[in-house]
């Protein structure tokens, strides 16, 4: 069973930075494209960024492009999300999960129905 453990969430001021991390077990980490998702209460969980198994391709939601960077460390089975220039609207619970491929590229469609507990990002001055 896939199990994700997210960490790194915190309270930061607008304009600040955070780096989220995620470890995923229950699968061969090196073989899977992965993604970051976020959810605020009362709304659906949305894809933020995704990365192929070899890091050759990444995709971002337009709302975070240029501010967030997804990366992975296959040697340590860890996924990261560097978040810069944070905005109030970035506040959410952040999750990571394996994602589906489409034409060899990562997507924002999760390939699991099992989610971790997430890590909370709060933006406030």
mmCIF file of N, CA and C in Angstrom, residues 32-37 49-52 96-101 105-112 115:
data_model
loop_
_atom_site.group_PDB
_atom_site.id
_atom_site.type_symbol
_atom_site.label_atom_id
_atom_site.label_comp_id
_atom_site.label_asym_id
_atom_site.label_seq_id
_atom_site.Cartn_x
_atom_site.Cartn_y
_atom_site.Cartn_z
ATOM 1 N N UNK A 32 8.302 5.975 -10.506
ATOM 2 C CA UNK A 32 7.005 6.644 -10.573
ATOM 3 C C UNK A 32 7.110 8.157 -10.756
ATOM 4 N N UNK A 33 6.272 8.684 -11.631
ATOM 5 C CA UNK A 33 6.106 10.138 -11.640
ATOM 6 C C UNK A 33 5.352 10.531 -10.371
ATOM 7 N N UNK A 34 5.649 11.707 -9.861
ATOM 8 C CA UNK A 34 5.071 12.139 -8.596
ATOM 9 C C UNK A 34 4.534 13.562 -8.719
ATOM 10 N N UNK A 35 3.629 13.873 -7.824
ATOM 11 C CA UNK A 35 3.063 15.209 -7.861
ATOM 12 C C UNK A 35 2.766 15.762 -6.486
ATOM 13 N N UNK A 36 2.636 17.064 -6.435
ATOM 14 C CA UNK A 36 2.180 17.781 -5.242
ATOM 15 C C UNK A 36 0.769 18.304 -5.515
ATOM 16 N N UNK A 37 -0.049 18.183 -4.492
ATOM 17 C CA UNK A 37 -1.424 18.643 -4.555
ATOM 18 C C UNK A 37 -1.695 19.526 -3.346
ATOM 19 N N UNK A 49 2.055 20.675 -8.899
ATOM 20 C CA UNK A 49 3.264 20.420 -9.682
ATOM 21 C C UNK A 49 3.450 18.919 -9.813
ATOM 22 N N UNK A 50 4.091 18.507 -10.902
ATOM 23 C CA UNK A 50 4.404 17.090 -11.064
ATOM 24 C C UNK A 50 5.757 16.944 -11.734
ATOM 25 N N UNK A 51 6.335 15.739 -11.593
ATOM 26 C CA UNK A 51 7.681 15.500 -12.107
ATOM 27 C C UNK A 51 7.780 14.054 -12.554
ATOM 28 N N UNK A 52 8.445 13.807 -13.668
ATOM 29 C CA UNK A 52 8.634 12.448 -14.146
ATOM 30 C C UNK A 52 9.681 11.729 -13.300
ATOM 31 N N UNK A 96 1.478 14.892 -1.287
ATOM 32 C CA UNK A 96 2.194 14.346 -2.430
ATOM 33 C C UNK A 96 1.603 12.975 -2.755
ATOM 34 N N UNK A 97 1.765 12.575 -4.002
ATOM 35 C CA UNK A 97 1.230 11.290 -4.430
ATOM 36 C C UNK A 97 1.836 10.905 -5.771
ATOM 37 N N UNK A 98 1.884 9.609 -6.053
ATOM 38 C CA UNK A 98 2.247 9.208 -7.409
ATOM 39 C C UNK A 98 1.138 9.642 -8.359
ATOM 40 N N UNK A 99 1.534 9.951 -9.598
ATOM 41 C CA UNK A 99 0.571 10.441 -10.573
ATOM 42 C C UNK A 99 0.642 9.612 -11.848
ATOM 43 N N UNK A 100 -0.335 9.777 -12.682
ATOM 44 C CA UNK A 100 -0.403 9.035 -13.931
ATOM 45 C C UNK A 100 0.435 9.722 -15.009
ATOM 46 N N UNK A 101 0.846 8.910 -15.947
ATOM 47 C CA UNK A 101 1.535 9.414 -17.116
ATOM 48 C C UNK A 101 0.555 9.542 -18.260
ATOM 49 N N UNK A 105 4.380 11.826 -20.159
ATOM 50 C CA UNK A 105 4.593 13.001 -19.318
ATOM 51 C C UNK A 105 3.718 12.911 -18.072
ATOM 52 N N UNK A 106 4.145 13.583 -17.010
ATOM 53 C CA UNK A 106 3.372 13.519 -15.770
ATOM 54 C C UNK A 106 2.087 14.334 -15.904
ATOM 55 N N UNK A 107 1.137 13.969 -15.101
ATOM 56 C CA UNK A 107 -0.150 14.667 -15.089
ATOM 57 C C UNK A 107 -0.525 15.012 -13.668
ATOM 58 N N UNK A 108 -1.640 15.682 -13.500
ATOM 59 C CA UNK A 108 -2.149 15.989 -12.168
ATOM 60 C C UNK A 108 -3.234 14.985 -11.755
ATOM 61 N N UNK A 109 -3.206 13.813 -12.362
ATOM 62 C CA UNK A 109 -4.142 12.750 -11.982
ATOM 63 C C UNK A 109 -3.432 11.779 -11.058
ATOM 64 N N UNK A 110 -3.842 11.688 -9.818
ATOM 65 C CA UNK A 110 -3.169 10.759 -8.902
ATOM 66 C C UNK A 110 -3.408 9.322 -9.319
ATOM 67 N N UNK A 111 -2.408 8.486 -9.105
ATOM 68 C CA UNK A 111 -2.527 7.061 -9.423
ATOM 69 C C UNK A 111 -2.738 6.238 -8.159
ATOM 70 N N UNK A 112 -3.149 6.893 -7.109
ATOM 71 C CA UNK A 112 -3.454 6.213 -5.863
ATOM 72 C C UNK A 112 -4.702 6.819 -5.260
ATOM 73 N N UNK A 115 -4.020 8.648 0.526
ATOM 74 C CA UNK A 115 -3.338 9.921 0.739
ATOM 75 C C UNK A 115 -2.714 9.979 2.125
#
